[in-house]
Every structure is written in C-alpha cells, then in structure tokens.
Phi, psi and omega in degrees: 000144172229155181201140175294343178284343184228066188292337183264359187294132172227125178301140184236123181300137178078016180297130177253334180212138179259128182256109176274128181240133185244127187281166176283171181303130180083351181263169180226186184300331183297341175306328185261005180305316180297339183296327186301326183282346183239359176297136178300156177303136181100350177250139183237132182278133173228082182280122188276135180244097175291163177298156173097005183213152175049238183297343183249028185300327183286345181271140180292137178288154177284145171243002179239124179296320180300315181294319178300312182297321181298313182286319180295319179299316180295321184284325190255353181305322178300336181280356181261358192260340189261349180195163176298156183213162175222160180243137169231131177220139179249130178058243176306321180300329177295317177298316180298315181297318180296313184289329176291323176300316179294320180297319179299317179296317183297326181263008177076023180276180178290156181249147174295152175295326184203145176248119179251121180243149190212136173059037183213138172290153178297142178300144175093355177288152179302136179282137175239144178083178183282167172288116187295324184291344182261002182291146171300161188304313182300315180293323179299314178300318182298317180296317180302315182288327177294329179285351176084034180286080185301339179297341185259358182300136177090349178274137173294157183306315182297318179294322178299311182295319182295320185276318190242341185306307182299320179293315179301315181296319179297315180296319179292323176298320178301314182291318187280348177257006177295161180307134186289335182280165181288338182075176181292135176298156176273166183251025182237158174301146184225132175238135182245133178249145176217157175269134182299332181248023181285114180279350185265333185226124182271166175301321182293321178293326175290317182298334180294345174298338179305326182277358183261008177220149171267355180266191179293151181228142172216153180234137185226122179254130184235157179299143175122174179268213187296325180257044181299340182290343179300312179261336188264012185298328178300322178292322176299314183297324177299318178293316179304314183296316180298321181289324187274332187295333177286342183260346185239108179302132176087000180280000000 
C-alpha cells in the first residue's frame, strides 16, 4: 500500500506494531523522520502527512477538525487492518490522535493499543488567552517564537509569514475551533508527555488527560520546552516501547 498521507512509510520485516505519528501545528511528517532509525525492532513508523505541508504543499490545509478526520479516516483505515497499531501525537497532533481514536470507537472500527499524547492540554479545559489564529501578524510571530518553533529560527519575519503563516494559522484554527467539551473518554491506555520548560502547557493541563480515558494513565515529564520531542524523541520512544511490549507478543 502507498498513500500521500504516509510519505515516509517503509515496510519493515518482522513488524509487530505500526506507530502512527501526528505532527504539531505547522509541522509535517518529516518531524518524525529521525524516529525510524531508533525505533526498536518490531515497530514500524507511519508518520502522518496532512494536506498543506511538505509533499502536499499545493493542497489547502484543513481548518475543520471534523473534515480532517473524515478524510483521514477514509484514507488510512486500510492501514489499521493488517496489524496492531498505536497513536502518538504532539500538540495539535495529540488532539487529532485523540479524536480519531474516538471516531474509530464510534463507528465500530479497530482501536489503538495505546494512545500517546504530547505537549497538549487535555481537550475540554477552559480556554485562556486570545485565539492565536486570529492574532495580527506581529503578535502571531511573537507567540510562535515563544513556543520555541526552532524550525523558524534564522528566517526573517517576512519570510516566516510567507512560508509558514497561512499553514500555522490554518492548523491553529482547526485546533481552536474544535468542540469545546471533553467528549466521550476513550477506552484505551493513555500516556501523556510534557516538557519541563514548556510555557504553553502546564503539568496540570497534562494531568487532565487522566479523565479522558477509561484505561490506564501515566504522565512523563522530559527536558525541554514546547517542542521537546525534537531532541528528546529517543526518551519518548523508550517509553512507547515499554508500554507496548506488554501488549504485543514478540515485541
């Protein structure tokens, strides 16, 4: 199988579990490229590429979570049928992974073995501060840099806005226009990751994910800011492996 949604996918001999990874706002599948080289034997990377970025730059990005889930579910459902799978999502990706898990349950589809969320407050918490996607350009740029978006370092303001502004705004609009309530909890184990120096997401906001699952819950704090997974992904993968090996024979 091939799919524009999974541009980095390479079949791996002896795969026991497929790991779907969902990027943060403004990011693409390439964020997870380094993961392929350090995933333990038996795990296969499936980094998701939504429209509007990298190989799919010519396609308009989604601004509706419902529309994104509908199209993604139709495109990727065949990839859920041949082996067990797990979801990992960072920031916006955490929301997407959570809501796709709920959608799969609602339609009677297969469930992930484990849901890993990272750098994101639990859905349904009271919103604080302004809507980021609606900020004027100077304030918008300031927020992006405060979040530690290292991918933009060294770019002049005009270049940053021209290249990434529309995609960032679309992704943030998608997240900020999602249903305000927490929704039905999922029925799978859930682990939440956070950065020790993340100014955007507090420990308490991460801990609130405990109420979003009926399964087991764990919380893991790692060094770094909001994008701690850029350098800290080996530590994340170690936790993923420990959680999954008990659920997958032979992993």
